[in-house]
Every structure is written in C-alpha cells, then in structure tokens.
Amino acid sequence: NIDEKEEIEDPEESKLWNEGVKCVLGGFLLHLFLGCVYLWGNISIYVASYFHQYDESINLNNVNVVFTIMITAQGICTPFGPMMLK
C-alpha cells in the first residue's frame, strides 16, 4: 500500500535504546544481588531450621557459610562490571 510508511530506524536512537536497556538491566541485577545479601540475615534462621528437619547435623553455623560465599562472590565479580561495560 502506498499510504503505509516504512519506519527507518535511526542508528543513534537504536544505540541510545540499547544503552538504556543495559542500564535498567544492570540496576535490576544490582538490586537483586544486594537485596539477597541483606535478606539473608533475616531468613538464614528459617533456612537453617528447614534444613535441620531433614538433617539434624545442620545448624546456623553451616548456613552462615552462604553469607560468606555471597560476599566473596561479590568481591570477586565486582571488577568485571566495568570490563563488561566497555
């Protein structure tokens, strides 16, 4: 149909949209990870209690290892963020 217009995509607009998507995705992942770190202190007692039902050798000290692993992973992975940005 002659009346229909084909939309020509501007490369600059496409690049700006891609950068916006990356920014929102990065912010989402950051909030997700930091939320898990802060949440773990509140739910670790309940997680330990749940696993203790199935294995009586599991206690709060075993579950607290997860927090240490999360902080270590954050410290190791943080430098890769700027590298991925380039």
CSV table of C-alpha atoms in Angstrom, one decimal, residues 20-69:
chain,number,residue,atom,x,y,z
A,20,GLY,CA,19.1,2.3,28.3
A,21,VAL,CA,18.2,-1.4,28.4
A,22,LYS,CA,21.7,-2.2,29.7
A,23,CYS,CA,21.4,0.4,32.4
A,24,VAL,CA,18.0,-0.9,33.6
A,25,LEU,CA,19.2,-4.5,33.4
A,26,GLY,CA,22.3,-3.6,35.4
A,27,GLY,CA,20.3,-1.7,38.0
A,28,PHE,CA,17.9,-4.7,38.3
A,29,LEU,CA,20.7,-7.2,38.8
A,30,LEU,CA,22.4,-4.9,41.4
A,31,HIS,CA,19.3,-4.5,43.4
A,32,LEU,CA,18.6,-8.2,43.1
A,33,PHE,CA,22.1,-9.2,44.4
A,34,LEU,CA,22.2,-6.6,47.2
A,35,GLY,CA,18.7,-7.5,48.3
A,36,CYS,CA,19.8,-11.1,48.6
A,37,VAL,CA,22.7,-10.1,50.8
A,38,TYR,CA,20.6,-8.0,53.1
A,39,LEU,CA,17.8,-10.5,53.1
A,40,TRP,CA,20.0,-13.4,54.0
A,41,GLY,CA,20.5,-12.1,57.6
A,42,ASN,CA,16.8,-12.2,58.1
A,43,ILE,CA,16.0,-15.6,56.6
A,44,SER,CA,19.1,-17.6,57.5
A,45,ILE,CA,17.5,-18.8,60.7
A,46,TYR,CA,14.4,-20.1,58.9
A,47,VAL,CA,16.6,-21.8,56.2
A,48,ALA,CA,18.7,-23.5,58.9
A,49,SER,CA,15.5,-24.6,60.7
A,50,TYR,CA,14.1,-26.0,57.4
A,51,PHE,CA,17.3,-28.0,56.6
A,52,HIS,CA,17.6,-29.1,60.2
A,53,GLN,CA,14.3,-31.0,59.8
A,54,TYR,CA,15.9,-33.2,57.2
A,55,ASP,CA,19.5,-33.4,58.5
A,56,GLU,CA,20.0,-32.8,62.2
A,57,SER,CA,23.7,-32.0,61.8
A,58,ILE,CA,22.9,-28.8,60.0
A,59,ASN,CA,22.9,-25.7,62.3
A,60,LEU,CA,23.1,-22.0,62.0
A,61,ASN,CA,26.9,-22.1,61.6
A,62,ASN,CA,26.5,-24.2,58.4
A,63,VAL,CA,24.0,-21.8,56.9
A,64,ASN,CA,26.1,-18.7,57.7
A,65,VAL,CA,28.7,-20.0,55.2
A,66,VAL,CA,26.3,-18.9,52.4
A,67,PHE,CA,26.7,-15.3,53.5
A,68,THR,CA,30.5,-15.5,53.3
A,69,ILE,CA,30.2,-17.1,49.9
